[in-house]
Amino acid sequence: MLLARALRAAAALRPPLRHPPRRLLLLSPSSSFSSSFPRTLLPSPAASPPLARSLWQLGGGGRTGLLRPRRGSAGGVSCGCGGLHTEGDKAFAQFLTDEIKEERKIQKHKSLPKVSGGWELEVHGTEAKLVRKIAGEKITVTFNINNSIPPSAEEETQEEQKPDEQEPDLTSTPNFVVEVIKDDTKQTLVLDCHYPEDEIGHEGEEESDIFTIREVSFQPTGESDWKDTNYTLNTDSLDWALYDHLMDFLADRGVDNTFADELIELSTALEHQEYIKFLEDLKSFVKCQ
């Protein structure tokens, strides 16, 4: 009894133990938790240099190497950008390289095709503008190739395609805006046009228009921001006689089925060109070039 009290008294006088700080542990793949000795993920300040190992070294250079070693650490390969580099990035970059080669093989137009009828082309990124001047009038047609490929095109391709058939080419059918400006007026006639899905590809129907007018309005000439307070005519409930006159008005100024077909060809070429450029930019971003 006296011995037990003496031991408890000695334990009470002993200073409390200080637990060492927790470290992130990494176990060897071939060992179990109970039998393996834990290794620190990053070297502690007091550790000797020979024991310091990066995650890339411990992982064997495989997909476990998700973190780049610090600059100057043993076994580290750096491009100097200080960014993250993984085996997944390397595989991604190689995939993009192959994809770019394939897209260039099927690219029909190395340069953008011209539109007949004296139209001048201006391109600013994904936006294109066709300009034509005739008899005191200036006609501009503006379109953007973003989201111009119908979403149902790929689904129909997979459903209708037979094993021996080649995949049909994707076609860009953007909405486009026609502006007619007269020299002696301060107003611009604006016609918002689009390609109906059920009319695209019907080449045998000569009387059918492959594009339609959705809205018509007047906007102040020379102002980039159009006013929502100006009256806009929706053609869904429009008298067919008035609609036919509007279509004839556009045809007299060179915006007809022939123009619409050539615009599709131009837009498709521009969309494919921008897609390849995007793949090249993505590859450079992934490879950090």
PDB file of N, CA, C and O in Angstrom, residues 195-240:
ATOM      1  N   TYR A 195     -31.917  30.120 -89.631  1.00  0.00           N
ATOM      2  CA  TYR A 195     -32.111  28.938 -90.469  1.00  0.00           C
ATOM      3  C   TYR A 195     -33.028  27.953 -89.733  1.00  0.00           C
ATOM      4  O   TYR A 195     -32.624  27.385 -88.712  1.00  0.00           O
ATOM      5  N   PRO A 196     -34.232  27.729 -90.224  1.00  0.00           N
ATOM      6  CA  PRO A 196     -35.085  26.702 -89.602  1.00  0.00           C
ATOM      7  C   PRO A 196     -34.491  25.321 -89.828  1.00  0.00           C
ATOM      8  O   PRO A 196     -33.978  25.020 -90.906  1.00  0.00           O
ATOM      9  N   GLU A 197     -34.543  24.478 -88.824  1.00  0.00           N
ATOM     10  CA  GLU A 197     -33.938  23.147 -88.934  1.00  0.00           C
ATOM     11  C   GLU A 197     -34.615  22.302 -90.004  1.00  0.00           C
ATOM     12  O   GLU A 197     -33.966  21.497 -90.679  1.00  0.00           O
ATOM     13  N   ASP A 198     -35.930  22.470 -90.203  1.00  0.00           N
ATOM     14  CA  ASP A 198     -36.627  21.632 -91.174  1.00  0.00           C
ATOM     15  C   ASP A 198     -36.413  22.081 -92.611  1.00  0.00           C
ATOM     16  O   ASP A 198     -36.821  21.394 -93.551  1.00  0.00           O
ATOM     17  N   GLU A 199     -35.759  23.242 -92.818  1.00  0.00           N
ATOM     18  CA  GLU A 199     -35.528  23.733 -94.179  1.00  0.00           C
ATOM     19  C   GLU A 199     -34.091  23.507 -94.643  1.00  0.00           C
ATOM     20  O   GLU A 199     -33.797  23.616 -95.817  1.00  0.00           O
ATOM     21  N   ILE A 200     -33.184  23.194 -93.719  1.00  0.00           N
ATOM     22  CA  ILE A 200     -31.779  23.039 -94.067  1.00  0.00           C
ATOM     23  C   ILE A 200     -31.580  21.744 -94.848  1.00  0.00           C
ATOM     24  O   ILE A 200     -32.042  20.674 -94.455  1.00  0.00           O
ATOM     25  N   GLY A 201     -30.905  21.846 -95.992  1.00  0.00           N
ATOM     26  CA  GLY A 201     -30.598  20.667 -96.796  1.00  0.00           C
ATOM     27  C   GLY A 201     -31.642  20.322 -97.837  1.00  0.00           C
ATOM     28  O   GLY A 201     -31.488  19.340 -98.557  1.00  0.00           O
ATOM     29  N   HIS A 202     -32.714  21.116 -97.941  1.00  0.00           N
ATOM     30  CA  HIS A 202     -33.728  20.838 -98.953  1.00  0.00           C
ATOM     31  C   HIS A 202     -33.350  21.557-100.250  1.00  0.00           C
ATOM     32  O   HIS A 202     -33.929  22.584-100.602  1.00  0.00           O
ATOM     33  N   GLU A 203     -32.359  21.014-100.942  1.00  0.00           N
ATOM     34  CA  GLU A 203     -31.846  21.686-102.134  1.00  0.00           C
ATOM     35  C   GLU A 203     -32.788  21.548-103.322  1.00  0.00           C
ATOM     36  O   GLU A 203     -32.810  22.377-104.221  1.00  0.00           O
ATOM     37  N   GLY A 204     -33.605  20.484-103.356  1.00  0.00           N
ATOM     38  CA  GLY A 204     -34.469  20.269-104.500  1.00  0.00           C
ATOM     39  C   GLY A 204     -35.675  21.194-104.530  1.00  0.00           C
ATOM     40  O   GLY A 204     -36.309  21.352-105.571  1.00  0.00           O
ATOM     41  N   GLU A 205     -36.035  21.780-103.411  1.00  0.00           N
ATOM     42  CA  GLU A 205     -37.200  22.643-103.343  1.00  0.00           C
ATOM     43  C   GLU A 205     -36.771  24.072-103.633  1.00  0.00           C
ATOM     44  O   GLU A 205     -36.360  24.805-102.746  1.00  0.00           O
ATOM     45  N   GLU A 206     -36.895  24.454-104.913  1.00  0.00           N
ATOM     46  CA  GLU A 206     -36.410  25.764-105.328  1.00  0.00           C
ATOM     47  C   GLU A 206     -37.245  26.900-104.742  1.00  0.00           C
ATOM     48  O   GLU A 206     -36.740  27.982-104.480  1.00  0.00           O
ATOM     49  N   GLU A 207     -38.551  26.676-104.544  1.00  0.00           N
ATOM     50  CA  GLU A 207     -39.417  27.733-104.069  1.00  0.00           C
ATOM     51  C   GLU A 207     -39.330  27.927-102.564  1.00  0.00           C
ATOM     52  O   GLU A 207     -39.840  28.911-102.046  1.00  0.00           O
ATOM     53  N   SER A 208     -38.736  26.992-101.867  1.00  0.00           N
ATOM     54  CA  SER A 208     -38.644  27.079-100.413  1.00  0.00           C
ATOM     55  C   SER A 208     -37.427  27.892-100.012  1.00  0.00           C
ATOM     56  O   SER A 208     -36.327  27.714-100.544  1.00  0.00           O
ATOM     57  N   ASP A 209     -37.626  28.821 -99.086  1.00  0.00           N
ATOM     58  CA  ASP A 209     -36.518  29.621 -98.567  1.00  0.00           C
ATOM     59  C   ASP A 209     -35.811  28.846 -97.465  1.00  0.00           C
ATOM     60  O   ASP A 209     -36.461  28.266 -96.582  1.00  0.00           O
ATOM     61  N   ILE A 210     -34.478  28.841 -97.518  1.00  0.00           N
ATOM     62  CA  ILE A 210     -33.725  28.091 -96.515  1.00  0.00           C
ATOM     63  C   ILE A 210     -33.478  28.922 -95.262  1.00  0.00           C
ATOM     64  O   ILE A 210     -32.947  28.423 -94.277  1.00  0.00           O
ATOM     65  N   PHE A 211     -33.849  30.200 -95.290  1.00  0.00           N
ATOM     66  CA  PHE A 211     -33.772  31.026 -94.091  1.00  0.00           C
ATOM     67  C   PHE A 211     -35.074  31.801 -93.954  1.00  0.00           C
ATOM     68  O   PHE A 211     -35.841  31.953 -94.914  1.00  0.00           O
ATOM     69  N   THR A 212     -35.336  32.275 -92.760  1.00  0.00           N
ATOM     70  CA  THR A 212     -36.560  33.028 -92.515  1.00  0.00           C
ATOM     71  C   THR A 212     -36.245  34.295 -91.733  1.00  0.00           C
ATOM     72  O   THR A 212     -35.192  34.411 -91.095  1.00  0.00           O
ATOM     73  N   ILE A 213     -37.177  35.240 -91.781  1.00  0.00           N
ATOM     74  CA  ILE A 213     -37.080  36.471 -91.001  1.00  0.00           C
ATOM     75  C   ILE A 213     -37.896  36.282 -89.727  1.00  0.00           C
ATOM     76  O   ILE A 213     -39.074  35.914 -89.778  1.00  0.00           O
ATOM     77  N   ARG A 214     -37.267  36.536 -88.588  1.00  0.00           N
ATOM     78  CA  ARG A 214     -37.981  36.389 -87.325  1.00  0.00           C
ATOM     79  C   ARG A 214     -38.515  37.709 -86.793  1.00  0.00           C
ATOM     80  O   ARG A 214     -39.635  37.786 -86.295  1.00  0.00           O
ATOM     81  N   GLU A 215     -37.686  38.758 -86.884  1.00  0.00           N
ATOM     82  CA  GLU A 215     -38.080  40.058 -86.343  1.00  0.00           C
ATOM     83  C   GLU A 215     -37.603  41.174 -87.261  1.00  0.00           C
ATOM     84  O   GLU A 215     -36.568  41.036 -87.938  1.00  0.00           O
ATOM     85  N   VAL A 216     -38.344  42.286 -87.247  1.00  0.00           N
ATOM     86  CA  VAL A 216     -37.991  43.461 -88.039  1.00  0.00           C
ATOM     87  C   VAL A 216     -38.189  44.695 -87.156  1.00  0.00           C
ATOM     88  O   VAL A 216     -39.193  44.797 -86.425  1.00  0.00           O
ATOM     89  N   SER A 217     -37.230  45.618 -87.218  1.00  0.00           N
ATOM     90  CA  SER A 217     -37.347  46.844 -86.422  1.00  0.00           C
ATOM     91  C   SER A 217     -36.535  47.948 -87.074  1.00  0.00           C
ATOM     92  O   SER A 217     -35.710  47.698 -87.967  1.00  0.00           O
ATOM     93  N   PHE A 218     -36.760  49.169 -86.617  1.00  0.00           N
ATOM     94  CA  PHE A 218     -35.943  50.315 -87.001  1.00  0.00           C
ATOM     95  C   PHE A 218     -35.062  50.695 -85.817  1.00  0.00           C
ATOM     96  O   PHE A 218     -35.517  50.699 -84.662  1.00  0.00           O
ATOM     97  N   GLN A 219     -33.779  51.001 -86.111  1.00  0.00           N
ATOM     98  CA  GLN A 219     -32.846  51.417 -85.079  1.00  0.00           C
ATOM     99  C   GLN A 219     -32.102  52.658 -85.555  1.00  0.00           C
ATOM    100  O   GLN A 219     -31.930  52.863 -86.764  1.00  0.00           O
ATOM    101  N   PRO A 220     -31.661  53.504 -84.619  1.00  0.00           N
ATOM    102  CA  PRO A 220     -30.926  54.715 -85.010  1.00  0.00           C
ATOM    103  C   PRO A 220     -29.636  54.363 -85.739  1.00  0.00           C
ATOM    104  O   PRO A 220     -28.884  53.488 -85.307  1.00  0.00           O
ATOM    105  N   THR A 221     -29.380  55.028 -86.844  1.00  0.00           N
ATOM    106  CA  THR A 221     -28.173  54.776 -87.625  1.00  0.00           C
ATOM    107  C   THR A 221     -26.942  55.280 -86.880  1.00  0.00           C
ATOM    108  O   THR A 221     -26.943  56.381 -86.338  1.00  0.00           O
ATOM    109  N   GLY A 222     -25.904  54.450 -86.844  1.00  0.00           N
ATOM    110  CA  GLY A 222     -24.646  54.850 -86.235  1.00  0.00           C
ATOM    111  C   GLY A 222     -24.527  54.531 -84.766  1.00  0.00           C
ATOM    112  O   GLY A 222     -23.460  54.744 -84.172  1.00  0.00           O
ATOM    113  N   GLU A 223     -25.570  54.013 -84.122  1.00  0.00           N
ATOM    114  CA  GLU A 223     -25.517  53.668 -82.705  1.00  0.00           C
ATOM    115  C   GLU A 223     -25.344  52.161 -82.558  1.00  0.00           C
ATOM    116  O   GLU A 223     -26.080  51.371 -83.165  1.00  0.00           O
ATOM    117  N   SER A 224     -24.366  51.784 -81.743  1.00  0.00           N
ATOM    118  CA  SER A 224     -24.085  50.360 -81.555  1.00  0.00           C
ATOM    119  C   SER A 224     -25.108  49.686 -80.648  1.00  0.00           C
ATOM    120  O   SER A 224     -25.391  48.494 -80.796  1.00  0.00           O
ATOM    121  N   ASP A 225     -25.653  50.441 -79.700  1.00  0.00           N
ATOM    122  CA  ASP A 225     -26.644  49.877 -78.779  1.00  0.00           C
ATOM    123  C   ASP A 225     -28.043  50.172 -79.298  1.00  0.00           C
ATOM    124  O   ASP A 225     -28.446  51.336 -79.410  1.00  0.00           O
ATOM    125  N   TRP A 226     -28.765  49.116 -79.601  1.00  0.00           N
ATOM    126  CA  TRP A 226     -30.120  49.290 -80.092  1.00  0.00           C
ATOM    127  C   TRP A 226     -31.078  49.519 -78.931  1.00  0.00           C
ATOM    128  O   TRP A 226     -30.872  49.034 -77.809  1.00  0.00           O
ATOM    129  N   LYS A 227     -32.143  50.230 -79.213  1.00  0.00           N
ATOM    130  CA  LYS A 227     -33.109  50.592 -78.178  1.00  0.00           C
ATOM    131  C   LYS A 227     -34.223  49.556 -78.115  1.00  0.00           C
ATOM    132  O   LYS A 227     -34.863  49.235 -79.120  1.00  0.00           O
ATOM    133  N   ASP A 228     -34.451  49.063 -76.900  1.00  0.00           N
ATOM    134  CA  ASP A 228     -35.541  48.116 -76.702  1.00  0.00           C
ATOM    135  C   ASP A 228     -36.903  48.797 -76.760  1.00  0.00           C
ATOM    136  O   ASP A 228     -37.932  48.120 -76.874  1.00  0.00           O
ATOM    137  N   THR A 229     -36.915  50.122 -76.662  1.00  0.00           N
ATOM    138  CA  THR A 229     -38.189  50.843 -76.701  1.00  0.00           C
ATOM    139  C   THR A 229     -38.718  51.007 -78.118  1.00  0.00           C
ATOM    140  O   THR A 229     -39.880  51.396 -78.300  1.00  0.00           O
ATOM    141  N   ASN A 230     -37.878  50.735 -79.127  1.00  0.00           N
ATOM    142  CA  ASN A 230     -38.355  50.791 -80.509  1.00  0.00           C
ATOM    143  C   ASN A 230     -39.228  49.580 -80.809  1.00  0.00           C
ATOM    144  O   ASN A 230     -38.948  48.457 -80.363  1.00  0.00           O
ATOM    145  N   TYR A 231     -40.254  49.809 -81.583  1.00  0.00           N
ATOM    146  CA  TYR A 231     -41.192  48.737 -81.900  1.00  0.00           C
ATOM    147  C   TYR A 231     -40.498  47.648 -82.720  1.00  0.00           C
ATOM    148  O   TYR A 231     -39.774  47.923 -83.680  1.00  0.00           O
ATOM    149  N   THR A 232     -40.728  46.392 -82.323  1.00  0.00           N
ATOM    150  CA  THR A 232     -40.174  45.241 -83.031  1.00  0.00           C
ATOM    151  C   THR A 232     -41.316  44.381 -83.556  1.00  0.00           C
ATOM    152  O   THR A 232     -42.190  43.957 -82.799  1.00  0.00           O
ATOM    153  N   LEU A 233     -41.286  44.116 -84.853  1.00  0.00           N
ATOM    154  CA  LEU A 233     -42.332  43.320 -85.503  1.00  0.00           C
ATOM    155  C   LEU A 233     -41.923  41.854 -85.512  1.00  0.00           C
ATOM    156  O   LEU A 233     -40.891  41.486 -86.081  1.00  0.00           O
ATOM    157  N   ASN A 234     -42.718  41.002 -84.887  1.00  0.00           N
ATOM    158  CA  ASN A 234     -42.481  39.563 -84.898  1.00  0.00           C
ATOM    159  C   ASN A 234     -43.249  38.952 -86.050  1.00  0.00           C
ATOM    160  O   ASN A 234     -44.452  39.198 -86.214  1.00  0.00           O
ATOM    161  N   THR A 235     -42.559  38.150 -86.862  1.00  0.00           N
ATOM    162  CA  THR A 235     -43.184  37.636 -88.084  1.00  0.00           C
ATOM    163  C   THR A 235     -44.057  36.401 -87.847  1.00  0.00           C
ATOM    164  O   THR A 235     -44.675  35.908 -88.797  1.00  0.00           O
ATOM    165  N   ASP A 236     -44.109  35.893 -86.623  1.00  0.00           N
ATOM    166  CA  ASP A 236     -44.934  34.707 -86.368  1.00  0.00           C
ATOM    167  C   ASP A 236     -46.403  34.982 -86.672  1.00  0.00           C
ATOM    168  O   ASP A 236     -47.131  34.085 -87.127  1.00  0.00           O
ATOM    169  N   SER A 237     -46.845  36.177 -86.389  1.00  0.00           N
ATOM    170  CA  SER A 237     -48.248  36.513 -86.616  1.00  0.00           C
ATOM    171  C   SER A 237     -48.412  37.512 -87.762  1.00  0.00           C
ATOM    172  O   SER A 237     -49.386  38.254 -87.816  1.00  0.00           O
ATOM    173  N   LEU A 238     -47.438  37.528 -88.677  1.00  0.00           N
ATOM    174  CA  LEU A 238     -47.431  38.508 -89.751  1.00  0.00           C
ATOM    175  C   LEU A 238     -48.219  38.006 -90.961  1.00  0.00           C
ATOM    176  O   LEU A 238     -48.239  36.804 -91.247  1.00  0.00           O
ATOM    177  N   ASP A 239     -48.869  38.944 -91.655  1.00  0.00           N
ATOM    178  CA  ASP A 239     -49.562  38.617 -92.890  1.00  0.00           C
ATOM    179  C   ASP A 239     -48.553  38.110 -93.916  1.00  0.00           C
ATOM    180  O   ASP A 239     -47.484  38.675 -94.103  1.00  0.00           O
ATOM    181  N   TRP A 240     -48.899  37.006 -94.609  1.00  0.00           N
ATOM    182  CA  TRP A 240     -47.959  36.382 -95.522  1.00  0.00           C
ATOM    183  C   TRP A 240     -47.594  37.284 -96.691  1.00  0.00           C
ATOM    184  O   TRP A 240     -46.477  37.236 -97.207  1.00  0.00           O
TER     185      TRP A 240
END
